[in-house]
PDB file of C-alpha atoms in Angstrom:
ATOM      1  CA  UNK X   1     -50.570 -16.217 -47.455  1.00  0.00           C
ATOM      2  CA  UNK X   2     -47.816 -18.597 -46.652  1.00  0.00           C
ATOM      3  CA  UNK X   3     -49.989 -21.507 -47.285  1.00  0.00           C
ATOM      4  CA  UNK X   4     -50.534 -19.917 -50.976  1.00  0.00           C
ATOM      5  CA  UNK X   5     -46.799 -19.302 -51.566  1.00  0.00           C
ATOM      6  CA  UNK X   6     -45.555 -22.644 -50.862  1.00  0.00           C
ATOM      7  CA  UNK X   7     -48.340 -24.654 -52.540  1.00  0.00           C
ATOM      8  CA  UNK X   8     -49.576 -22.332 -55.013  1.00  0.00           C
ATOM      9  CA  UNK X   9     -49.451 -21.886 -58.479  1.00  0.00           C
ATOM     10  CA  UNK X  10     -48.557 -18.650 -60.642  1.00  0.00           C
ATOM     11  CA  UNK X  11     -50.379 -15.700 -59.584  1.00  0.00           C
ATOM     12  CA  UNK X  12     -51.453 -17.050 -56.118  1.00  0.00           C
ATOM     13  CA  UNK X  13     -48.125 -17.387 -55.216  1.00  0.00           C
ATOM     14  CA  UNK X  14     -47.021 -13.628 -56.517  1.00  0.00           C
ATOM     15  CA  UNK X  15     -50.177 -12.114 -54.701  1.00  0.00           C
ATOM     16  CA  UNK X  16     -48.803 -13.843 -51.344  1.00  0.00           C
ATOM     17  CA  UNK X  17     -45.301 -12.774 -52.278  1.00  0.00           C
ATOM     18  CA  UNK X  18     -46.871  -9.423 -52.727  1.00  0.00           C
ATOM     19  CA  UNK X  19     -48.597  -9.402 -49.483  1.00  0.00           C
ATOM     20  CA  UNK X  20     -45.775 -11.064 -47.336  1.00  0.00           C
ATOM     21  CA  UNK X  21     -43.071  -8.563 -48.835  1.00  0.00           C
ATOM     22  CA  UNK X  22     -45.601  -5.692 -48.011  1.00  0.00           C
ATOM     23  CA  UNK X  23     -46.245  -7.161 -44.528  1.00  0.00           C
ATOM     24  CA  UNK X  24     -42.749  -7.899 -43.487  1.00  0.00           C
ATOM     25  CA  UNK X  25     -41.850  -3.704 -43.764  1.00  0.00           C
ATOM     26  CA  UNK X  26     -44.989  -2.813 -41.700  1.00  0.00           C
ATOM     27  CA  UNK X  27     -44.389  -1.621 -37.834  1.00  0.00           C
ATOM     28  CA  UNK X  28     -46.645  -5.008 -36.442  1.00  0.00           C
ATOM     29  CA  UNK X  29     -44.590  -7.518 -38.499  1.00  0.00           C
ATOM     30  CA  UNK X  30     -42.357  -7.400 -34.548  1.00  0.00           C
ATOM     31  CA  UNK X  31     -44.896  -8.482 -32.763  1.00  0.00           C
ATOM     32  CA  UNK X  32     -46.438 -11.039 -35.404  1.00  0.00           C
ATOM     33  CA  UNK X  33     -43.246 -12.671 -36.542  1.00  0.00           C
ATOM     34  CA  UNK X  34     -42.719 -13.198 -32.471  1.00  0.00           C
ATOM     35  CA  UNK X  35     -46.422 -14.512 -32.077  1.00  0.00           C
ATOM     36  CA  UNK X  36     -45.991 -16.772 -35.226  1.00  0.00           C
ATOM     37  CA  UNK X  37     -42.514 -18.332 -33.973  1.00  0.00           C
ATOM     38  CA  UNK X  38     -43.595 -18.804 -30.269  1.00  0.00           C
ATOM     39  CA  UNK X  39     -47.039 -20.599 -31.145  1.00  0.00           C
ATOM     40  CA  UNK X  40     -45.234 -23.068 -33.535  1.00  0.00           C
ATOM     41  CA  UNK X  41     -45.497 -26.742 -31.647  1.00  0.00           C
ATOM     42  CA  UNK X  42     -43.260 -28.804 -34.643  1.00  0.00           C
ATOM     43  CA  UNK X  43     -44.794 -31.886 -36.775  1.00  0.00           C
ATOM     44  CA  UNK X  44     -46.619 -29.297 -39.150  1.00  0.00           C
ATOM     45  CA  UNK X  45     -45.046 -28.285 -42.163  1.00  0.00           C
ATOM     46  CA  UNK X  46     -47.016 -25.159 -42.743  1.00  0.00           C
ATOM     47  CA  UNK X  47     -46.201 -24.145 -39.074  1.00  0.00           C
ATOM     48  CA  UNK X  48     -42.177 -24.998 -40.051  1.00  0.00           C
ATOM     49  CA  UNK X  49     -42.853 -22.695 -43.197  1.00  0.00           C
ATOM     50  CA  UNK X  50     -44.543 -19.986 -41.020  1.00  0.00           C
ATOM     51  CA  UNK X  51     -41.919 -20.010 -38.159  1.00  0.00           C
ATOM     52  CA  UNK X  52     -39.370 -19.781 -41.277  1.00  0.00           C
ATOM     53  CA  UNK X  53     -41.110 -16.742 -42.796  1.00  0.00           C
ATOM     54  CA  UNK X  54     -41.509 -15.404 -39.349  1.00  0.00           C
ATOM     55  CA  UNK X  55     -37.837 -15.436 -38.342  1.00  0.00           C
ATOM     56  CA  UNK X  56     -36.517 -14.525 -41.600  1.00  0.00           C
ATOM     57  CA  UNK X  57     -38.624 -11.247 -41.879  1.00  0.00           C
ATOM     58  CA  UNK X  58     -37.332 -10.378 -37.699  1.00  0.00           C
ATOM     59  CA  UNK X  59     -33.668 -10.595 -39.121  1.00  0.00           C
ATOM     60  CA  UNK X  60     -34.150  -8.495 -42.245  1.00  0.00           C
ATOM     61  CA  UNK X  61     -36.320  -6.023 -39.537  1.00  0.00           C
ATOM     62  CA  UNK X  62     -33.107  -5.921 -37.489  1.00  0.00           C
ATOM     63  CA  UNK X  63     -30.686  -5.816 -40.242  1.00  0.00           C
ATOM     64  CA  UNK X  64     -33.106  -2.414 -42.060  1.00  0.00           C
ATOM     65  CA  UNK X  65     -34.948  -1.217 -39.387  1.00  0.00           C
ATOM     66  CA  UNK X  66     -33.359  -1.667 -36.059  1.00  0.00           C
ATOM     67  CA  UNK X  67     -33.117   2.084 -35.464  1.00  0.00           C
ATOM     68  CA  UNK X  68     -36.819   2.586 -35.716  1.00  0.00           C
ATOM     69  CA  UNK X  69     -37.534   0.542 -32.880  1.00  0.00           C
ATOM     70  CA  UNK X  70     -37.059   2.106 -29.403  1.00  0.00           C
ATOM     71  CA  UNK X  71     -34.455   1.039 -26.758  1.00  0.00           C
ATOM     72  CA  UNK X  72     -37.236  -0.734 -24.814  1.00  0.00           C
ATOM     73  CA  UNK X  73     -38.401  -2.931 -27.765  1.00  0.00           C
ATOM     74  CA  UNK X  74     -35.069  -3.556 -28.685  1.00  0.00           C
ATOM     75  CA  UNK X  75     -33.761  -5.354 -25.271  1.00  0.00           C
ATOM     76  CA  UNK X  76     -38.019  -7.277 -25.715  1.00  0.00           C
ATOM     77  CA  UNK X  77     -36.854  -8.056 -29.116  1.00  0.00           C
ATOM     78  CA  UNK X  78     -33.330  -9.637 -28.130  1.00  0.00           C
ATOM     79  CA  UNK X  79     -34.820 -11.095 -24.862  1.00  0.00           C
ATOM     80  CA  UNK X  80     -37.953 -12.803 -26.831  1.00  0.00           C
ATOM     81  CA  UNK X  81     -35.454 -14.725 -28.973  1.00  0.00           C
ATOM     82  CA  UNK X  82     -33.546 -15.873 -26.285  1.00  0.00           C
ATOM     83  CA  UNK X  83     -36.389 -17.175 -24.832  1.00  0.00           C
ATOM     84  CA  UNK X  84     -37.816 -18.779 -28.036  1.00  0.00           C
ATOM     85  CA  UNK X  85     -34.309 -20.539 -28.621  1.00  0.00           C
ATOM     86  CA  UNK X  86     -34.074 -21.625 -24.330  1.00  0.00           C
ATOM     87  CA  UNK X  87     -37.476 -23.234 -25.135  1.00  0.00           C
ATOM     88  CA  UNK X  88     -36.226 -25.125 -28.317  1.00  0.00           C
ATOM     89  CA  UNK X  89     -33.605 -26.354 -26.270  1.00  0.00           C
ATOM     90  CA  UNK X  90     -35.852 -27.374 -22.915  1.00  0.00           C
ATOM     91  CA  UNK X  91     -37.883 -29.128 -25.662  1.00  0.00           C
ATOM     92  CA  UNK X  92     -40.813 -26.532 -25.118  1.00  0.00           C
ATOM     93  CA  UNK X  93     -40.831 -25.113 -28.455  1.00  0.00           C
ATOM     94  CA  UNK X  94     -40.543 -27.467 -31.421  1.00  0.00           C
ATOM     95  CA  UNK X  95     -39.252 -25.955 -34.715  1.00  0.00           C
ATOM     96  CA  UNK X  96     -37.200 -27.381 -37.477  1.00  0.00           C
ATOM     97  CA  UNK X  97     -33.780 -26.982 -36.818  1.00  0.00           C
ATOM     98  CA  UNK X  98     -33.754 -24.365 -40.115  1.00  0.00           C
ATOM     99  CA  UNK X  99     -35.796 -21.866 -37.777  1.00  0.00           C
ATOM    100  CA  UNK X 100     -33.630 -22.271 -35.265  1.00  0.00           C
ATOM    101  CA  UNK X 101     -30.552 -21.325 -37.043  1.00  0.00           C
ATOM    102  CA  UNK X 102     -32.918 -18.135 -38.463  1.00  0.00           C
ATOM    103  CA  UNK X 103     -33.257 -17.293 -34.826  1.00  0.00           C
ATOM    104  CA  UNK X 104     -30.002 -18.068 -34.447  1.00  0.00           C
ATOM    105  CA  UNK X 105     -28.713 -15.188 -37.191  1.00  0.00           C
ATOM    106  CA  UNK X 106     -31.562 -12.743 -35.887  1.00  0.00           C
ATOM    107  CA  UNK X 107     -29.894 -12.884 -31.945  1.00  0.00           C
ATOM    108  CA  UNK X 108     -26.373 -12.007 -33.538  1.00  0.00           C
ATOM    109  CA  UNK X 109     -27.994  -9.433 -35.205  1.00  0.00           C
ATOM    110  CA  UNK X 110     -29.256  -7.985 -32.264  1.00  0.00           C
ATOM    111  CA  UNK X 111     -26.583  -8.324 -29.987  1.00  0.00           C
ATOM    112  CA  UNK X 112     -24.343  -6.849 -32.532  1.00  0.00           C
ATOM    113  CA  UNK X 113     -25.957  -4.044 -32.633  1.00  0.00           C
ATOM    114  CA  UNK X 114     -26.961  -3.804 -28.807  1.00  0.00           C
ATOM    115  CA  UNK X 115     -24.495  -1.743 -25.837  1.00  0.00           C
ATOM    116  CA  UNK X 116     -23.762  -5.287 -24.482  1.00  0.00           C
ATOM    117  CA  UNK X 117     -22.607  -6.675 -27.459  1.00  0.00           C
ATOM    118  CA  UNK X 118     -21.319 -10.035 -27.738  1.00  0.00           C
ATOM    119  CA  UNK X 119     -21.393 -11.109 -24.138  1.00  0.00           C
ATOM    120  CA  UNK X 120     -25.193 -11.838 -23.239  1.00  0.00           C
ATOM    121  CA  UNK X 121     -25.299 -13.877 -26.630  1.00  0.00           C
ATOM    122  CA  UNK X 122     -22.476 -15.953 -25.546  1.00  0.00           C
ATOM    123  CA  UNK X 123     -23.108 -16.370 -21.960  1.00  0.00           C
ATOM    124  CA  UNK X 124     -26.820 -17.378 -23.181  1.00  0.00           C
ATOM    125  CA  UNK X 125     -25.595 -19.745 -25.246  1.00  0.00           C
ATOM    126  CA  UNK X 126     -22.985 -21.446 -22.852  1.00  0.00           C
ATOM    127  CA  UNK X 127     -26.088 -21.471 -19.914  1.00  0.00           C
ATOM    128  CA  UNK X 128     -28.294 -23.583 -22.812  1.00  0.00           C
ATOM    129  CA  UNK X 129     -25.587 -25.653 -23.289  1.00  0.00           C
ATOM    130  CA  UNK X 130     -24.898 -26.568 -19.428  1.00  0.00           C
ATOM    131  CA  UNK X 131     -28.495 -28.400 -19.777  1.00  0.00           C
ATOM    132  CA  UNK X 132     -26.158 -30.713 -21.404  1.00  0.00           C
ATOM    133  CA  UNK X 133     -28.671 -32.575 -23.687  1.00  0.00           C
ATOM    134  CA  UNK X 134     -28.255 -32.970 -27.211  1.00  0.00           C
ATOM    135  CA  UNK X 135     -30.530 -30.739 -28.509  1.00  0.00           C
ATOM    136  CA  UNK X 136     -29.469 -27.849 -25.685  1.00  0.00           C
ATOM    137  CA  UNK X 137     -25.619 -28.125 -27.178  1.00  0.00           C
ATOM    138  CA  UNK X 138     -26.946 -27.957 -30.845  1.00  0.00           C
ATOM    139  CA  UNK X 139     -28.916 -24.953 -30.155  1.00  0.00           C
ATOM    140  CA  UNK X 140     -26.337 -23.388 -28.385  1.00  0.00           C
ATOM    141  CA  UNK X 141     -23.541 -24.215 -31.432  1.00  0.00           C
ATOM    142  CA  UNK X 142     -26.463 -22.496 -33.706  1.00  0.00           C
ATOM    143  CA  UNK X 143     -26.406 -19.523 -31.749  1.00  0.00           C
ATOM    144  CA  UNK X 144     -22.534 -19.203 -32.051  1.00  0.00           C
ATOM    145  CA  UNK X 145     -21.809 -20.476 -35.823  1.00  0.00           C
ATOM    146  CA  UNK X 146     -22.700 -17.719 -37.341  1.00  0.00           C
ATOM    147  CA  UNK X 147     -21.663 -15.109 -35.315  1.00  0.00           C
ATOM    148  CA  UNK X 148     -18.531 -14.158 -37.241  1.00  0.00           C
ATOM    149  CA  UNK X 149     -20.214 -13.978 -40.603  1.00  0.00           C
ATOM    150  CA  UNK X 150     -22.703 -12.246 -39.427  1.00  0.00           C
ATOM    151  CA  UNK X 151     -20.754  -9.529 -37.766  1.00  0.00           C
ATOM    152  CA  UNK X 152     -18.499  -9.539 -41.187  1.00  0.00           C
ATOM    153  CA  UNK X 153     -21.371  -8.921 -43.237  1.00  0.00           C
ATOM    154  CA  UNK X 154     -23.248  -6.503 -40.782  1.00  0.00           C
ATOM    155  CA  UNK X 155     -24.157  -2.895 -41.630  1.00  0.00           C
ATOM    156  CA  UNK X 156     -21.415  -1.706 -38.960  1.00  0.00           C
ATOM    157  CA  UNK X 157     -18.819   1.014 -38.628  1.00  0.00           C
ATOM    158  CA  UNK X 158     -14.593  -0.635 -39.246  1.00  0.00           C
ATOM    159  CA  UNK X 159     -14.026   0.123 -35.842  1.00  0.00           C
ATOM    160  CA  UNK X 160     -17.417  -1.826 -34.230  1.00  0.00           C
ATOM    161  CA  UNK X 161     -16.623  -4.729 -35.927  1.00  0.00           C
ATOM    162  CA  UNK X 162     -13.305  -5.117 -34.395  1.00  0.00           C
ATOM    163  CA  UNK X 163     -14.653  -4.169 -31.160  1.00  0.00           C
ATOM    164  CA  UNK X 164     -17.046  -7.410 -31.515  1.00  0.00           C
ATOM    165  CA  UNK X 165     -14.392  -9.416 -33.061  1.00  0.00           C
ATOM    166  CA  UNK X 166     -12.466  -8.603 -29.677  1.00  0.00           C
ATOM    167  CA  UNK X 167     -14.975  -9.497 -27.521  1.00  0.00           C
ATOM    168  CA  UNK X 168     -15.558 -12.643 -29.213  1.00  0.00           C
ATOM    169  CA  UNK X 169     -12.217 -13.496 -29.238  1.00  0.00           C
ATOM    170  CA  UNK X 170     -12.395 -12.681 -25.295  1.00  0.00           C
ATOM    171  CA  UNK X 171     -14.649 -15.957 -25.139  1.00  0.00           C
ATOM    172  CA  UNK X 172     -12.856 -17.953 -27.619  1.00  0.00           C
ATOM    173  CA  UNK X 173     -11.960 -20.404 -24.556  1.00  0.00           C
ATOM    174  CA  UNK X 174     -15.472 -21.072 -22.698  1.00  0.00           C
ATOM    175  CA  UNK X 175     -17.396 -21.003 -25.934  1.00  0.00           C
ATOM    176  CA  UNK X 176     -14.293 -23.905 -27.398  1.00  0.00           C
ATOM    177  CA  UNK X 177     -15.866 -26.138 -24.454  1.00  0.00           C
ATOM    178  CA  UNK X 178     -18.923 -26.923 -26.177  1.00  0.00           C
ATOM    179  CA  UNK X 179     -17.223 -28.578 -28.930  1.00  0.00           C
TER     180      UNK X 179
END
């Protein structure tokens, strides 16, 4: 299907639409999206497209549907994308640098809207960075840009988002080192 939507023409590309969009609300698109991201080993395009489809349809899952998942799939969920972006930056898991910003937005998401908040997603981040290799300090400056407009633009209460923009503002100083 992602194959046919990127080099497709006219109605193969709406059927895979079609099929995609109809996928991404269905309970295994989790687990697949995961599967999809974690088997991608860089220097295809169609595997940069699928990891791309893949991470953008676990954000919208988190951002719609993060309720229906249970508080043991949640902390898999979060923990699954830390370990997809710890890869990326050990050089284990090759993606384009697009997927790992979608990962990127998808961990914000989560921790946004997990009891810990902010503070595993930064303290990840600043551990990736200590590997102190180029990629490790660009994956862990992904993980943090787009923390604040994510957390403006989440689905959250007045008073969590100030709660996060405390906490973030709590870390202001270690996370200030990586730059």
């Amino acid at each position: 299907a992602i194959h046919a939507l990127y080099s497709g023409q006219g109605v193969q590309q709406s059927e895979a639409n079609a099929f995609l969009m109809r996928f991404s609300e269905s309970d295994e698109a989790w687990q697949t999206a995961i599967q999809l991201i974690s088997r991608a080993q860089g220097g295809d395009n169609l595997e940069d497209q699928t990891a791309y489809i893949a991470s953008s349809v676990l954000h919208s899952k988190v951002c719609k549907n993060w309720k229906q998942l249970a508080l043991e799939q949640r902390a898999e969920l979060g923990s699954s994308v830390m370990q997809m972006l710890t890869a990326v930056a050990q050089g284990q898991l090759r993606v384009g640098r697009v997927v790992v910003s979608r990962l990127s937005l998808v961990l914000a998401a989560v921790s946004m809207r997990s009891d810990e908040g902010m503070t595993v997603l930064v303290t990840h981040a600043l551990g990736i960075s200590s590997l102190q290799t180029p990629v490790a300090v660009s994956v862990a400056l992904d993980m943090l840009k787009d923390v604040p407009d994510e957390i403006e633009n989440g689905d959250l209460s007045r008073q969590r988002k100030m709660e996060l923009k405390d906490e973030l503002t709590r870390h202001l100083e270690n996370v200030l080192q990586l730059c």
